[in-house]
Each structure stands twice: as structure tokens, then as C-alpha cells.
PDB file of C-alpha atoms in Angstrom:
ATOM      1  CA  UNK A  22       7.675 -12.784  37.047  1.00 46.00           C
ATOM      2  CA  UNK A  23       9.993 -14.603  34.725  1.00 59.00           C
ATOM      3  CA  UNK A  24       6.985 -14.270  31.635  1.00 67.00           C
ATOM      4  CA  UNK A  25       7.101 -10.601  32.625  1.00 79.00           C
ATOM      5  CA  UNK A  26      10.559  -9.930  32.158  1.00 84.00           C
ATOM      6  CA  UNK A  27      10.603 -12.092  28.814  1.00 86.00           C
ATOM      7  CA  UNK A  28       8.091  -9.595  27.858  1.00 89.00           C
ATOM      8  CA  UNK A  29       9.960  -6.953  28.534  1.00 92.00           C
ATOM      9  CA  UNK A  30      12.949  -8.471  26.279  1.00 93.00           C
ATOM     10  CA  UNK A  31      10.536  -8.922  23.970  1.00 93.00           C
ATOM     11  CA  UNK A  32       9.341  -5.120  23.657  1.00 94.00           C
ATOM     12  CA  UNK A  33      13.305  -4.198  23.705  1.00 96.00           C
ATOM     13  CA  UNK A  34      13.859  -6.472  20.694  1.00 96.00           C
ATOM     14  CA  UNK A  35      10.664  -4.959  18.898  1.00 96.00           C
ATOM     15  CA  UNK A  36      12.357  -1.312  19.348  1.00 97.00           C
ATOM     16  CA  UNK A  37      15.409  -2.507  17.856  1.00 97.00           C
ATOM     17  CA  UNK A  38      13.638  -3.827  14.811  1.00 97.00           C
ATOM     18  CA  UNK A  39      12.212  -0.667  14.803  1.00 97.00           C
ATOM     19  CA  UNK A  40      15.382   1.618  15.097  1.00 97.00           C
ATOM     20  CA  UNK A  41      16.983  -0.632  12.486  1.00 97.00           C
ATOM     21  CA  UNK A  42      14.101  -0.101  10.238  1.00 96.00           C
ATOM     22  CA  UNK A  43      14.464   3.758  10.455  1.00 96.00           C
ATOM     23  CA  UNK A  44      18.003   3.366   9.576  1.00 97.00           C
ATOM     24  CA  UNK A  45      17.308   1.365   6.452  1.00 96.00           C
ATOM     25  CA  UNK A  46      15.120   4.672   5.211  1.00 95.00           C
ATOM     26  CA  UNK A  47      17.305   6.620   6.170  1.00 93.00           C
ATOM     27  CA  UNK A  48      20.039   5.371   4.095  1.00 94.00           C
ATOM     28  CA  UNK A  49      18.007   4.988   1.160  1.00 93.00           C
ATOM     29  CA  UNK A  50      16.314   8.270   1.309  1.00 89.00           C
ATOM     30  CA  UNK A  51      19.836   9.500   1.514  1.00 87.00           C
ATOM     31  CA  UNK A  52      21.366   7.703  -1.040  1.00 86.00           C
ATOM     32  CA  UNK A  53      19.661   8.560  -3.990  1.00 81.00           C
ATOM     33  CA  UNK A  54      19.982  12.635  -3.064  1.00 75.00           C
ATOM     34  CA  UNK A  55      21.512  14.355  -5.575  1.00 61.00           C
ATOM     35  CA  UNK A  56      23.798  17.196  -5.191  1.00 49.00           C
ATOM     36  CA  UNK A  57      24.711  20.040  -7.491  1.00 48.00           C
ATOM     37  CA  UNK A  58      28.063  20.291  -6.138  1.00 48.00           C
ATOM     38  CA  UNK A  59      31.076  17.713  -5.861  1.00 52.00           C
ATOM     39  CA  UNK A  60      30.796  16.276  -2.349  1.00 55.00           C
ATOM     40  CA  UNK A  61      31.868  13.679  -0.418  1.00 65.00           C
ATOM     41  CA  UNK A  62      29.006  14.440   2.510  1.00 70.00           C
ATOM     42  CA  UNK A  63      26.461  12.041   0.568  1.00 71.00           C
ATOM     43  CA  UNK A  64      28.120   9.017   0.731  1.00 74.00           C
ATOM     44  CA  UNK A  65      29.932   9.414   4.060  1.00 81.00           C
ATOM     45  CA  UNK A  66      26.538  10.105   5.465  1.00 87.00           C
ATOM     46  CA  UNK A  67      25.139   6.886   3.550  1.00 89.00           C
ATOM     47  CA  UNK A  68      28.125   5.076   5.014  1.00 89.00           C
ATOM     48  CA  UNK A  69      27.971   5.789   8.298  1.00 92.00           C
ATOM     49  CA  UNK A  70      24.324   5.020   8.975  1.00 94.00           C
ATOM     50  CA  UNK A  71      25.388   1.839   6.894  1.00 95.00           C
ATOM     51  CA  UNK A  72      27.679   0.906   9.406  1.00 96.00           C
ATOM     52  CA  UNK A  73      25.013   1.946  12.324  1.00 97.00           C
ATOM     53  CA  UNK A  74      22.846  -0.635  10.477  1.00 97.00           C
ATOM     54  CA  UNK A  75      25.669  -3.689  10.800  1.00 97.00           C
ATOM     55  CA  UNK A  76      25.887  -3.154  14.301  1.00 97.00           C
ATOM     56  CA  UNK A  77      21.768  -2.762  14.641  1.00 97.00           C
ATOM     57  CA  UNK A  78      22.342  -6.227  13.106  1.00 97.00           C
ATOM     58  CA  UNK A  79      25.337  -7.808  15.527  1.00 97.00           C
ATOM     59  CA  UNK A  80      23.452  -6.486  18.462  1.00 97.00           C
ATOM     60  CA  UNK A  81      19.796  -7.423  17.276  1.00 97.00           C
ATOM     61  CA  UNK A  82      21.034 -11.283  16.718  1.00 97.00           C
ATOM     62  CA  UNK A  83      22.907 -11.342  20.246  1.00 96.00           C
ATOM     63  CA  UNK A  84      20.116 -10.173  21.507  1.00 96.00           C
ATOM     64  CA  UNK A  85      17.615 -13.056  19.619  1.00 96.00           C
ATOM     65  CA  UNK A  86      19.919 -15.844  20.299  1.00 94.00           C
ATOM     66  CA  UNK A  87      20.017 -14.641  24.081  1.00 93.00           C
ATOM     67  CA  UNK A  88      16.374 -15.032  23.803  1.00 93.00           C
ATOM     68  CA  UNK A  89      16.230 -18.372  22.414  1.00 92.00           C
ATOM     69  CA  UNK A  90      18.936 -19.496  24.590  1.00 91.00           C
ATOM     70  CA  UNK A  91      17.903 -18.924  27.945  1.00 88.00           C
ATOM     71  CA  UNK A  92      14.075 -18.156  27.574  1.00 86.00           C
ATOM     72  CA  UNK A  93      13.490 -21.142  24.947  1.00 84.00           C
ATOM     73  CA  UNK A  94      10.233 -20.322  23.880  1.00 87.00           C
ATOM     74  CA  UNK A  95       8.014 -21.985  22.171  1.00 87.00           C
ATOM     75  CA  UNK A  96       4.831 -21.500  19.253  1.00 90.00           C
ATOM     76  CA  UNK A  97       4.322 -18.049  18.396  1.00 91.00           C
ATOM     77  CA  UNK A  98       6.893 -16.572  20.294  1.00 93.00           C
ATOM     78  CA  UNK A  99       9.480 -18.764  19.375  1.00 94.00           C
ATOM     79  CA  UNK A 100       8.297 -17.906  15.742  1.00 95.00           C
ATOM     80  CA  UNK A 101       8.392 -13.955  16.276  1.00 95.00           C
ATOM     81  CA  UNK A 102      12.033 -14.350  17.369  1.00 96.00           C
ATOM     82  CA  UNK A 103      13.349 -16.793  14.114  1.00 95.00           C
ATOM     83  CA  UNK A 104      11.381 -13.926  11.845  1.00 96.00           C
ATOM     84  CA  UNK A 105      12.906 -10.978  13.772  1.00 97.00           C
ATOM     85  CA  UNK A 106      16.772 -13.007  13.556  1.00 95.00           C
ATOM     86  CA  UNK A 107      15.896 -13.307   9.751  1.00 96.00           C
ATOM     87  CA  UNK A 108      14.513 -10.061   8.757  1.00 97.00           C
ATOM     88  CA  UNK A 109      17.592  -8.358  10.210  1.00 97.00           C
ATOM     89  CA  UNK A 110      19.986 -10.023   7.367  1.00 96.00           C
ATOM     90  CA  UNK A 111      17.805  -8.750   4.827  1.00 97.00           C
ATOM     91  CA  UNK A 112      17.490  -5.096   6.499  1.00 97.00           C
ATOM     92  CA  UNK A 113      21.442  -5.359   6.322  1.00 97.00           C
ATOM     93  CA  UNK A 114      21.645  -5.973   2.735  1.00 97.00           C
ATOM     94  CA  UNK A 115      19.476  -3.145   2.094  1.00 97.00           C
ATOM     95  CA  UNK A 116      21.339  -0.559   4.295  1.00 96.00           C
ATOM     96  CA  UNK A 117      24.610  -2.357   1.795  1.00 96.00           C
ATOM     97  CA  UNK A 118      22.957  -1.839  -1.478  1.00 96.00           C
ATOM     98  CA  UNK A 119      21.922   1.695  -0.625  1.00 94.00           C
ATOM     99  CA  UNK A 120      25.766   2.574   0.652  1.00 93.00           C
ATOM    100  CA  UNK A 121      26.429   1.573  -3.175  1.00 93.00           C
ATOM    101  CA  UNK A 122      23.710   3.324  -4.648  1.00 92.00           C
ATOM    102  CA  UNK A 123      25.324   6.182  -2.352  1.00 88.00           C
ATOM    103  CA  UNK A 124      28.631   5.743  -3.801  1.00 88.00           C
ATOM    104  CA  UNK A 125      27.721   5.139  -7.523  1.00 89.00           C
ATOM    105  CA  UNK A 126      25.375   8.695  -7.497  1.00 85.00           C
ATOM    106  CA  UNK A 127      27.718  10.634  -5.379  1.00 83.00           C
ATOM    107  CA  UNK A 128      30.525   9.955  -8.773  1.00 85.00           C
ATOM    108  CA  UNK A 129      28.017  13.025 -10.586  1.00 83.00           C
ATOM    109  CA  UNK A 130      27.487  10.602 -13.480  1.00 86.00           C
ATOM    110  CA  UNK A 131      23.418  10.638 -13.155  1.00 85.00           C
ATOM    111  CA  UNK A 132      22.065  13.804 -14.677  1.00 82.00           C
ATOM    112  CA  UNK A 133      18.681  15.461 -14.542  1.00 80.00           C
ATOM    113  CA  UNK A 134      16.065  14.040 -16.910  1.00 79.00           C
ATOM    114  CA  UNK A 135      13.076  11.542 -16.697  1.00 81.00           C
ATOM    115  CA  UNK A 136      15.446   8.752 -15.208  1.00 82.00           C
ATOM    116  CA  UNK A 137      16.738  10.775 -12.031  1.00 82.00           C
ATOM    117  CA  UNK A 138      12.522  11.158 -11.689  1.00 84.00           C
ATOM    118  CA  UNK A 139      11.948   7.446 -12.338  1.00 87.00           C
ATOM    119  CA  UNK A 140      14.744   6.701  -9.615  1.00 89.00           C
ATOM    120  CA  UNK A 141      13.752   8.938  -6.873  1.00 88.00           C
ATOM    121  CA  UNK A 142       9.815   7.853  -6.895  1.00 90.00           C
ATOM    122  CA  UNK A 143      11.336   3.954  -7.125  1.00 93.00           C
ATOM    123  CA  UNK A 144      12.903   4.930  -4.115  1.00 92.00           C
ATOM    124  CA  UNK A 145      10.103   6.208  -2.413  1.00 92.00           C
ATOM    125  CA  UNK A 146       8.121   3.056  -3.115  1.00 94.00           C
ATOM    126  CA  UNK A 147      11.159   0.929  -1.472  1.00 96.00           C
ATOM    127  CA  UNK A 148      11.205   3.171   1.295  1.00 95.00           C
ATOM    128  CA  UNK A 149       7.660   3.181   1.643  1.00 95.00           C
ATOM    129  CA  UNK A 150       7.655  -0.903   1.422  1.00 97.00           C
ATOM    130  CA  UNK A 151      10.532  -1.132   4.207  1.00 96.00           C
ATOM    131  CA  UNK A 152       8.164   1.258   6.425  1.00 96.00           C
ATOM    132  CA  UNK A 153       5.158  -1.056   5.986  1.00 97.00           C
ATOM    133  CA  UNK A 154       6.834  -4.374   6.827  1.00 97.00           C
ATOM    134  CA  UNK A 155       8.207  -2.952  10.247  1.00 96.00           C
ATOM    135  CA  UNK A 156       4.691  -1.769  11.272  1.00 96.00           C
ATOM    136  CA  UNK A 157       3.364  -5.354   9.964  1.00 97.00           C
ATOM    137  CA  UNK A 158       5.925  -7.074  12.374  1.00 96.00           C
ATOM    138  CA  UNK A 159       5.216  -4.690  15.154  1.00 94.00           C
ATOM    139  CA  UNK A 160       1.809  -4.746  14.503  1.00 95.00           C
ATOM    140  CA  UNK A 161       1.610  -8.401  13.698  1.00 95.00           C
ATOM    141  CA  UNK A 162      -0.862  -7.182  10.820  1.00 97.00           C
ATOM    142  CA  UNK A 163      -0.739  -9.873   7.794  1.00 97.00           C
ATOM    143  CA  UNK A 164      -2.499  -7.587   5.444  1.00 97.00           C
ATOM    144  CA  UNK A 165       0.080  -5.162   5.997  1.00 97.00           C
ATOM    145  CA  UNK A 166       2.642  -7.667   5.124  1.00 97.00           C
ATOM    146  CA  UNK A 167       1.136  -9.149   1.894  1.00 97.00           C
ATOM    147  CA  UNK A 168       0.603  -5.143   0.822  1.00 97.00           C
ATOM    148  CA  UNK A 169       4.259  -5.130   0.602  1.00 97.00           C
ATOM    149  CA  UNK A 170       4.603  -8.430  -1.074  1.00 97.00           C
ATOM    150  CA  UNK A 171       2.044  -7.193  -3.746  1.00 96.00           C
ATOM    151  CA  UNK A 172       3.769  -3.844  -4.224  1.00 96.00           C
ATOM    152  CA  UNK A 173       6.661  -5.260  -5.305  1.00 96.00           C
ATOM    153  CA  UNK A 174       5.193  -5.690  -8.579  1.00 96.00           C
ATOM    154  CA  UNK A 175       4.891  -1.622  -9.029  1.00 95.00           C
ATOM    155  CA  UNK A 176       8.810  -1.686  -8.345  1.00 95.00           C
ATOM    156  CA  UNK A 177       9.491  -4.145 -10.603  1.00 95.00           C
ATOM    157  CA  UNK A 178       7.348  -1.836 -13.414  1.00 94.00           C
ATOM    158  CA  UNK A 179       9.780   0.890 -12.521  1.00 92.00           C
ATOM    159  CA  UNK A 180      12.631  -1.011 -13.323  1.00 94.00           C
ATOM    160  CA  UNK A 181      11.092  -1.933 -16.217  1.00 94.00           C
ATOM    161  CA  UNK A 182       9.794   1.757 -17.446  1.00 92.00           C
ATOM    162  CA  UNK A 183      13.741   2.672 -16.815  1.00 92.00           C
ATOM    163  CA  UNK A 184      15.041   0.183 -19.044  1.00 92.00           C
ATOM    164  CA  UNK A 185      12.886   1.267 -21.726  1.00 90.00           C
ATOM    165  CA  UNK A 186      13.706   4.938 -21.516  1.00 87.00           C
ATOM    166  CA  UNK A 187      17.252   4.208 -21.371  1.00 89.00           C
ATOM    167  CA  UNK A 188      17.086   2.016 -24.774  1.00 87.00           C
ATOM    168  CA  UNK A 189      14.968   5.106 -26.039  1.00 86.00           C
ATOM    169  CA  UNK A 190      17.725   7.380 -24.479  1.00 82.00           C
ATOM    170  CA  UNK A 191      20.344   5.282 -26.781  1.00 80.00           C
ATOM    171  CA  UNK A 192      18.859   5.903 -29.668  1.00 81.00           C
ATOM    172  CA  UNK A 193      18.965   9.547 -29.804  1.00 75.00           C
ATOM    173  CA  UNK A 194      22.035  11.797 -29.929  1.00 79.00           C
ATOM    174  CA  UNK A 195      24.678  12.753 -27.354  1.00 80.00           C
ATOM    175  CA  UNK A 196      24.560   9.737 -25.281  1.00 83.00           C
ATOM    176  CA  UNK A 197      25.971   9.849 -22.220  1.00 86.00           C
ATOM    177  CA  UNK A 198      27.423   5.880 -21.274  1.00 86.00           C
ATOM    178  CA  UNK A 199      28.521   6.537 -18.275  1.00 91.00           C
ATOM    179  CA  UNK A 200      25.056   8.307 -16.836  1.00 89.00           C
ATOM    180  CA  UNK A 201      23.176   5.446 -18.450  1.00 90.00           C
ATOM    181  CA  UNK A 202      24.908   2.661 -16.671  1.00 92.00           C
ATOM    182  CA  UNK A 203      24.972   4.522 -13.560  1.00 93.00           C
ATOM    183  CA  UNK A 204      21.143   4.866 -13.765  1.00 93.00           C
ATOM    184  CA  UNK A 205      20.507   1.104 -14.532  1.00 94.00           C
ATOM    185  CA  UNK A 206      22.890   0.489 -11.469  1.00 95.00           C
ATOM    186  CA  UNK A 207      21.072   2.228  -9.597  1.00 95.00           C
ATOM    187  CA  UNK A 208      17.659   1.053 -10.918  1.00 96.00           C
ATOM    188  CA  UNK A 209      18.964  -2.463 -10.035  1.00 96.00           C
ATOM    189  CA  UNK A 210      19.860  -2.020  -6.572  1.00 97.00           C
ATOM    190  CA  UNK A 211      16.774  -0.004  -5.589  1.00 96.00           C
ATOM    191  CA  UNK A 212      14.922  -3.070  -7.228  1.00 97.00           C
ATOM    192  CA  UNK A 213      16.935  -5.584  -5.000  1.00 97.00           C
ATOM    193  CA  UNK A 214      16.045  -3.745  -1.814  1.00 97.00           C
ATOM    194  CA  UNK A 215      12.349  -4.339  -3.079  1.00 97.00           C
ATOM    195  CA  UNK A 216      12.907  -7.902  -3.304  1.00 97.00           C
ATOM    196  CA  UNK A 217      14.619  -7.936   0.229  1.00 97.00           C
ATOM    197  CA  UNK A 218      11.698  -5.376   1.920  1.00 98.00           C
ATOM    198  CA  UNK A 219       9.602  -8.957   0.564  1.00 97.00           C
ATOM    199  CA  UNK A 220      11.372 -10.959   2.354  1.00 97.00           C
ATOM    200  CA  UNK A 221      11.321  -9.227   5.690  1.00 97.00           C
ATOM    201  CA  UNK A 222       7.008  -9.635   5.168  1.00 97.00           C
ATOM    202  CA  UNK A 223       7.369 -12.641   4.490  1.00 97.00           C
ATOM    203  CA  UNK A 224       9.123 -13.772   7.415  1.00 97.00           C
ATOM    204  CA  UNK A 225       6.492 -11.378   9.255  1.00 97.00           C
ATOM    205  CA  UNK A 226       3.374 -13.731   7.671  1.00 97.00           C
ATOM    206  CA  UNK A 227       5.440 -16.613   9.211  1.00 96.00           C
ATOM    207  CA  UNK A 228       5.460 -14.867  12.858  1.00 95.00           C
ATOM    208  CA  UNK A 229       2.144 -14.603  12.743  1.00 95.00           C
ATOM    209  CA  UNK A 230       0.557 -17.919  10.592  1.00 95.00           C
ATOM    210  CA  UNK A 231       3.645 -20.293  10.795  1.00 93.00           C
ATOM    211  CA  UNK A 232       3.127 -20.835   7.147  1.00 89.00           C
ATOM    212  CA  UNK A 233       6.745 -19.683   5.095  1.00 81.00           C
ATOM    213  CA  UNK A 234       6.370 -19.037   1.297  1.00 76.00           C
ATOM    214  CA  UNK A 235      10.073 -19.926   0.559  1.00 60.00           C
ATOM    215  CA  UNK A 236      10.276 -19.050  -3.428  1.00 58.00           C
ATOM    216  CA  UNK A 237      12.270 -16.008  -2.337  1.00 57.00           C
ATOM    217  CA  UNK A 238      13.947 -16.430   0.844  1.00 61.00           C
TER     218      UNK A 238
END
């Protein structure tokens, strides 16, 4: 009876990683729409599921401490609990840097052109990453995880293609300083929600092996 109901908290606390997780693509899918119009209904929208995200994170931790507390368990459950406490910081931070990325494109600065391109399919990858490292956790799939460790690397050659098209952007006419810093704002924070979406699998790998690769966390 008693390992049945800490099962059953156990299945709760996996669909709350879950619903957390949605929110975190949510808000980045959201943040780097762009609209033609002036509009405050981006980054209100990127704000409020922001702030759904801080509370996913209050409640998720009461909820792991509870756990801890008064169920005390121990080996791999007591490791799946630490990982799921950890990898909802990092799922904060993202839903934080993609409020700014929501506030930074909703000031009209970023204009069409091979960056906005370069942005949008960076964010798909980070969304994509953040959707493989829940279904590793659920899952407790350690291939999934290390995908998303190892796909960082395609991010990171984003960023870098951006920063060479902007310095090629510079050195033609009519430049535009203010949608050129925007972009490599942007850029930045979609990269640091890359490194955080590493994290999060890497705290999955130590749920499952109990082996931590700390370089990053």
C-alpha cells in the first residue's frame, strides 16, 4: 500500500515535469514570433506562460521535497527525484530567457532577412532539444538524453553562422545597429536555453546511471 501510493506521487510528479516542459515550448515558440504590426499581445503572452512556468517550478519543488521528506527513498528513486528538483531550475531559466527574447523582438527592431531565418530554425532546434529531454526523463531513455547533449553542438553552429552574417551585414551599406544587436541578443539567449535543455539531460543520465558529468551544471 504505502509503495503504491509513492507510485502514484511519483506518476503526479512525472506529469508536472511534463506540463512544465510544454510550457517551456510554448514560450519559446512564442517568443521569437514576429508580428507585422505594433503589439503588445507577444510579449504579454510570453509573460504570462513565463509566470505559469515559476509556479510549475514552486509547486514541482514542494512537491519533490514532500517526496524526499516523508517517503525518503532511496537508489534510483531517490535519484529520479534530485534530477527532477534540478531540471526544474533550469526549465525556469529557459521560460526567463525566452520572456526576454519576447520582450527584445516584440520592440520591432529585428527585420526580415537571413538572420530572422537563422533565429527561428535555432529556435526550433532548442525547442526540439527541450522536447527530447522530457521524453528522456519520462522515458528514462539515456540515448535520448545524450542526443540532446550532442545537438547542442548544431546550436552552437547557429550562433556561430549568425555572428558571421552579422559582421558580413556590417560591412555593407545601410546598417541597421539597433536590428543587429537585437539579433545577436537574441541569438545569445536562444543559445543559453541550449546550454540549459543540456543540463536538464544531463541530470536525466544521472536518474538513470548515477554517474553526473558536472562541466556544465
Amino acid at each position: 500500500m504505502i509503495r503504491s501510493t509513492f507510485e502514484n506521487q511519483l506518476e503526479e510528479l512525472t506529469k508536472n515535469v511534463i506540463l512544465m516542459g510544454a510550457l517551456c515550448e510554448d514560450a519559446i515558440s512564442k517568443s521569437v514570433q514576429f508580428l507585422k504590426k505594433d503589439d503588445s499581445y507577444l510579449v504579454n503572452n510570453v509573460i504570462k506562460t513565463y509566470q505559469k512556468i515559476e509556479q510549475s517550478e514552486r509547486d514541482i519543488e514542494e512537491q519533490c521535497l514532500k517526496l524526499l521528506l516523508r517517503q525518503q527513498p532511496v537508489a534510483k528513486d531517490l535519484r529520479y527525484v534530485s534530477a527532477a528538483l534540478k531540471m526544474v531550475y533550469d526549465m525556469k531559466r529557459i521560460g526567463a530567457q525566452a520572456a526576454e527574447i519576447g520582450e527584445i523582438v516584440n520592440q520591432g527592431h529585428i527585420q526580415p532577412g537571413p538572420e530572422l531565418e537563422h533565429l527561428k530554425k535555432m529556435a526550433n532546434h532548442v525547442v526540439g532539444m527541450v522536447t527530447t529531454s522530457i521524453d528522456a526523463f519520462v522515458y528514462e531513455n539515456e540515448k535520448m538524453a545524450n542526443q540532446v547533449v550532442r545537438y547542442d553542438n548544431t546550436v552552437d553552429q547557429d550562433f556561430d553562422t549568425i555572428k558571421v552574417n552579422l559582421m558580413t551585414y556590417f560591412s555593407g551599406k545601410d546598417v541597421d545597429g539597433e536590428h543587429a544587436i537585437d539579433v545577436l541578443m537574441v541569438a545569445k539567449y536562444i543559445e543559453r536555453i541550449g546550454d540549459h535543455t543540456v543540463n536538464i539531460a544531463k541530470w536525466v543520465i544521472f536518474s538513470i546511471t548515477g554517474q553526473l558529468d558536472g562541466d556544465d551544471i
